[in-house]
mmCIF file of C-alpha atoms in Angstrom:
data_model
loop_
_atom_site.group_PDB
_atom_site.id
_atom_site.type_symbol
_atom_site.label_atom_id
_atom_site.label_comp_id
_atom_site.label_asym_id
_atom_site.label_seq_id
_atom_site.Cartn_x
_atom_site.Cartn_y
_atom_site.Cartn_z
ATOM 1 C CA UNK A 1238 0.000 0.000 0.000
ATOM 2 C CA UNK A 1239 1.162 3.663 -1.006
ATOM 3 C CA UNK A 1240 -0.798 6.757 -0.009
ATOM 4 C CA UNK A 1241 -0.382 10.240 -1.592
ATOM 5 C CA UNK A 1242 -0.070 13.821 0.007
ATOM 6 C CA UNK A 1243 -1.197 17.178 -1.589
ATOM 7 C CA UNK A 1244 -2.040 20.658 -0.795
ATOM 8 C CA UNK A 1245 -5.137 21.551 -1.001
ATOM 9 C CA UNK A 1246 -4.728 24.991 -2.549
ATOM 10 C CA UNK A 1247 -6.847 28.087 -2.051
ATOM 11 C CA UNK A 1248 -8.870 25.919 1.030
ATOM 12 C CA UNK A 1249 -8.374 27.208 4.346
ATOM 13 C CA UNK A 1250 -10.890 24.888 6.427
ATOM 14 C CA UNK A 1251 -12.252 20.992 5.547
ATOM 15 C CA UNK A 1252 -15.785 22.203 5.504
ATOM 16 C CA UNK A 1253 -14.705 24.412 2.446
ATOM 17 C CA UNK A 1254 -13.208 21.286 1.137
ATOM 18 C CA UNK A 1255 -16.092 19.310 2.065
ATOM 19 C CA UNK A 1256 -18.510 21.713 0.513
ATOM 20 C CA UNK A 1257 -16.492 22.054 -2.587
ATOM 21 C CA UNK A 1258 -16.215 18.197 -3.431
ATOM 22 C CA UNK A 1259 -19.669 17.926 -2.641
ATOM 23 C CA UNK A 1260 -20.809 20.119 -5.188
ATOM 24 C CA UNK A 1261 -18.332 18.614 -7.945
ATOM 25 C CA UNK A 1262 -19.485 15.482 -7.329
ATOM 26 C CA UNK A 1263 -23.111 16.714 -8.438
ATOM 27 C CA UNK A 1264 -21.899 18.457 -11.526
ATOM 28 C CA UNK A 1265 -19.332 15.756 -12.833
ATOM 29 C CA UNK A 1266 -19.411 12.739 -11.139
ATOM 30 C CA UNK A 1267 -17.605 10.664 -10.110
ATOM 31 C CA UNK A 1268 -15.949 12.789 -7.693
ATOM 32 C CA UNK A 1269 -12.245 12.980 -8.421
ATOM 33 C CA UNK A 1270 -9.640 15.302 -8.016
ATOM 34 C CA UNK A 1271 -7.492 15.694 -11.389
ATOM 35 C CA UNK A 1272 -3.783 16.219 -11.433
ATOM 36 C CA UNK A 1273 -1.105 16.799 -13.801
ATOM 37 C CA UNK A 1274 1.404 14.062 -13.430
ATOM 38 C CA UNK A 1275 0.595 10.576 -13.476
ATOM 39 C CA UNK A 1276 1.599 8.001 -10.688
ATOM 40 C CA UNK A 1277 3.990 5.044 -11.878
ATOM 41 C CA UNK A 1278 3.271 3.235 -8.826
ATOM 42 C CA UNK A 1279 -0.848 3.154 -9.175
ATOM 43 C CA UNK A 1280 -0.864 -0.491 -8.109
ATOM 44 C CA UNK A 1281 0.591 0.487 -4.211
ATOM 45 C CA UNK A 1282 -1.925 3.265 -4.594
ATOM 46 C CA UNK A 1283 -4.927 1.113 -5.078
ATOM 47 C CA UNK A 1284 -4.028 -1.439 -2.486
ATOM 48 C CA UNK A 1285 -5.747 0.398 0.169
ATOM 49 C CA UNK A 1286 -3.702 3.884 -0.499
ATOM 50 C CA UNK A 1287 -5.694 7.592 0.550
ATOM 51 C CA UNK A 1288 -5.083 10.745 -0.657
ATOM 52 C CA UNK A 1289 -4.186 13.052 2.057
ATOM 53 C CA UNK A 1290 -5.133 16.734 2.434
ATOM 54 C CA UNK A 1291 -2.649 18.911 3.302
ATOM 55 C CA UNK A 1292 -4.809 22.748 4.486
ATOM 56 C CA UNK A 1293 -3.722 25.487 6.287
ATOM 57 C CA UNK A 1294 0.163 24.191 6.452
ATOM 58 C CA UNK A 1295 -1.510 20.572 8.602
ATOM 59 C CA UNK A 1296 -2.371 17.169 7.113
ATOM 60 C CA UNK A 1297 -6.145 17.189 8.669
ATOM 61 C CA UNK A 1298 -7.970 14.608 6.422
ATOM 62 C CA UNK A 1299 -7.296 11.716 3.946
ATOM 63 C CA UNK A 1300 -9.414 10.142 1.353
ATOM 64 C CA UNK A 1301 -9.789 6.392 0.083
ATOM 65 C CA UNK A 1302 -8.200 6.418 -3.902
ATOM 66 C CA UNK A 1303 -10.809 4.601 -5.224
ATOM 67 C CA UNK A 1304 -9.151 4.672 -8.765
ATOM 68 C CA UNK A 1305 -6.139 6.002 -11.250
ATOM 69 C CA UNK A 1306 -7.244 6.763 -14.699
ATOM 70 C CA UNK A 1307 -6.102 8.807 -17.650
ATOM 71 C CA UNK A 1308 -7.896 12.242 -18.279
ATOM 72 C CA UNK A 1309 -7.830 15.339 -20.342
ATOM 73 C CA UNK A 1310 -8.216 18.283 -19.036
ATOM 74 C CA UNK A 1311 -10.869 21.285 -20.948
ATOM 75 C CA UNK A 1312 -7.932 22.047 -23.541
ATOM 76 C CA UNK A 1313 -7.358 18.308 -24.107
ATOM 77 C CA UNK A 1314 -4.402 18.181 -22.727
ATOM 78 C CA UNK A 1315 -3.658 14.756 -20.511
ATOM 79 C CA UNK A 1316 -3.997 14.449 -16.559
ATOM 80 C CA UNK A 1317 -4.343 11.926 -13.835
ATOM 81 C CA UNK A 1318 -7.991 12.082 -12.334
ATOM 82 C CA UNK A 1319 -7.488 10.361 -8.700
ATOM 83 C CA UNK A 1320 -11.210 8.682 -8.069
ATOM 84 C CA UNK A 1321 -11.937 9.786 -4.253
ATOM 85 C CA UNK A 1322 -14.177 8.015 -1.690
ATOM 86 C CA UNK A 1323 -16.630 10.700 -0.652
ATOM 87 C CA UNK A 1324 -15.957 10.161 3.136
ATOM 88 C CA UNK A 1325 -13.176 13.113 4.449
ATOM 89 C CA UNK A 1326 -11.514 10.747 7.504
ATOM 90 C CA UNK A 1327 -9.622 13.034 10.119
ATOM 91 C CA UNK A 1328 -6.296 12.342 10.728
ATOM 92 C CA UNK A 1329 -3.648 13.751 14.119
ATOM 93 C CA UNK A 1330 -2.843 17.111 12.898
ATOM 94 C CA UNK A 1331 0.799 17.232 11.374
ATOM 95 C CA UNK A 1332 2.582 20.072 10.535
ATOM 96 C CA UNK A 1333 4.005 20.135 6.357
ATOM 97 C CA UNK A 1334 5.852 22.510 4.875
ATOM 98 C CA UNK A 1335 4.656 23.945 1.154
ATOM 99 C CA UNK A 1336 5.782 21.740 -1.915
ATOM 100 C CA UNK A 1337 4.653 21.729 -5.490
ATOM 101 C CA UNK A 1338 2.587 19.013 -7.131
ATOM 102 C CA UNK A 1339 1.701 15.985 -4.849
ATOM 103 C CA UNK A 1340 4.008 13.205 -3.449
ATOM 104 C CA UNK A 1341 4.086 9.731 -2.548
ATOM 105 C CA UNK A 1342 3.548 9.363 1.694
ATOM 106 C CA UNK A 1343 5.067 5.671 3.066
ATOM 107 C CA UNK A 1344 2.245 4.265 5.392
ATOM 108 C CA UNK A 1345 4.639 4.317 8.380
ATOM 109 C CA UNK A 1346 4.733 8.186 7.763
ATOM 110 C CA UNK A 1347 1.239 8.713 7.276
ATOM 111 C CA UNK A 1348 -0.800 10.580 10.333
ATOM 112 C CA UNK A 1349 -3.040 8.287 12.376
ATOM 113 C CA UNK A 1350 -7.120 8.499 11.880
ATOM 114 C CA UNK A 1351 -9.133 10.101 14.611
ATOM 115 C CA UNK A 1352 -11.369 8.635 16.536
ATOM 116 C CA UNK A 1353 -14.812 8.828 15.470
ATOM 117 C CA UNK A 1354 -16.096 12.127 17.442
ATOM 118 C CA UNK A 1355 -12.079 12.778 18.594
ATOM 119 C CA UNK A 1356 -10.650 16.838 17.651
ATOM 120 C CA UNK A 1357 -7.751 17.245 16.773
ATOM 121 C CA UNK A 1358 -5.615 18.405 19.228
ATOM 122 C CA UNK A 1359 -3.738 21.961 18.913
ATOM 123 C CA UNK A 1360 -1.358 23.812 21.038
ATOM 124 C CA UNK A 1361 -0.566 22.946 24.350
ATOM 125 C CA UNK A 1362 -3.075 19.757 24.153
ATOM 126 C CA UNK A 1363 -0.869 18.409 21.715
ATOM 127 C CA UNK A 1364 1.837 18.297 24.411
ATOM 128 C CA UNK A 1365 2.639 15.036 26.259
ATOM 129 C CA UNK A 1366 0.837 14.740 29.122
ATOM 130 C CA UNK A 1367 4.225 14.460 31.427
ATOM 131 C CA UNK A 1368 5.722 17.286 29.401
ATOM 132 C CA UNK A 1369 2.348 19.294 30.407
ATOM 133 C CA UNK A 1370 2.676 18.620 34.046
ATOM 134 C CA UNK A 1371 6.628 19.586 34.136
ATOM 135 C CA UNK A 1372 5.424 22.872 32.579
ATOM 136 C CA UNK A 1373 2.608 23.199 35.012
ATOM 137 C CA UNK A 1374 4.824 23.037 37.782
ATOM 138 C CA UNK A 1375 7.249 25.066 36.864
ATOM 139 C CA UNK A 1376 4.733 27.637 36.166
ATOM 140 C CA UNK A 1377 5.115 27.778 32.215
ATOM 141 C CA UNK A 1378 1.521 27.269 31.656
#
């Protein structure tokens, strides 16, 4: 199994990503999210591989690839259309720095799922708990 990572450009929240996959999936289904470059490894990626959303500089949610396939994009030109479960599946917020285009993400780097119900931790929450009490008692927070 393989997953992917990408930014998900010009969204700042998952609702907004939520909202706007909703309403492509209406207009041109199946829903899908098309990219330029083309995976060479698309039989890791559909052994159980997700697409994972990086917004707002965090990886906050991943989605099942449910296919790879060859597309064209309004000008003809060729693309990869990833085929996306519908469900967004939180993931433990993890910080990623900017990067161009999308790229492969081993499993054993990939940010755990939530809980069903479970927020994401930010801040000082996302502190050990030991680490927390150390601070607390040395007055830090």
């Amino acid at each position: 199994m393989l997953h992917i990572i990408k930014l998900c450009v010009g969204v700042k929240e998952v609702a907004e990503l939520e909202a706007w996959q909703a309403q492509r999936a209406r207009l041109d289904p199946p829903l899908r999210h098309q990219t330029r470059m083309m995976p060479k490894r698309v039989p890791e990626i559909l052994d159980g591989g997700s697409l994972y959303w990086v917004i707002g500089g965090f990886v906050r949610v991943r989605q099942r690839i449910l296919d790879v396939r060859e597309e064209q994009w309004d000008d003809g030109s060729a693309c990869c259309g990833l085929v996306l479960h519908k469900d967004l599946v939180p993931v433990e917020l993890r910080p990623q720095k900017p990067f161009q285009g999308w790229r492969y993400l081993d499993p054993a780097a990939a940010p755990p799922d939530l809980a069903r119900g479970q927020v994401p931790a930010v801040g000082i929450e996302k502190l050990p708990p030991a680490l927390r009490r150390q601070l607390a008692e040395l007055c830090l927070i």
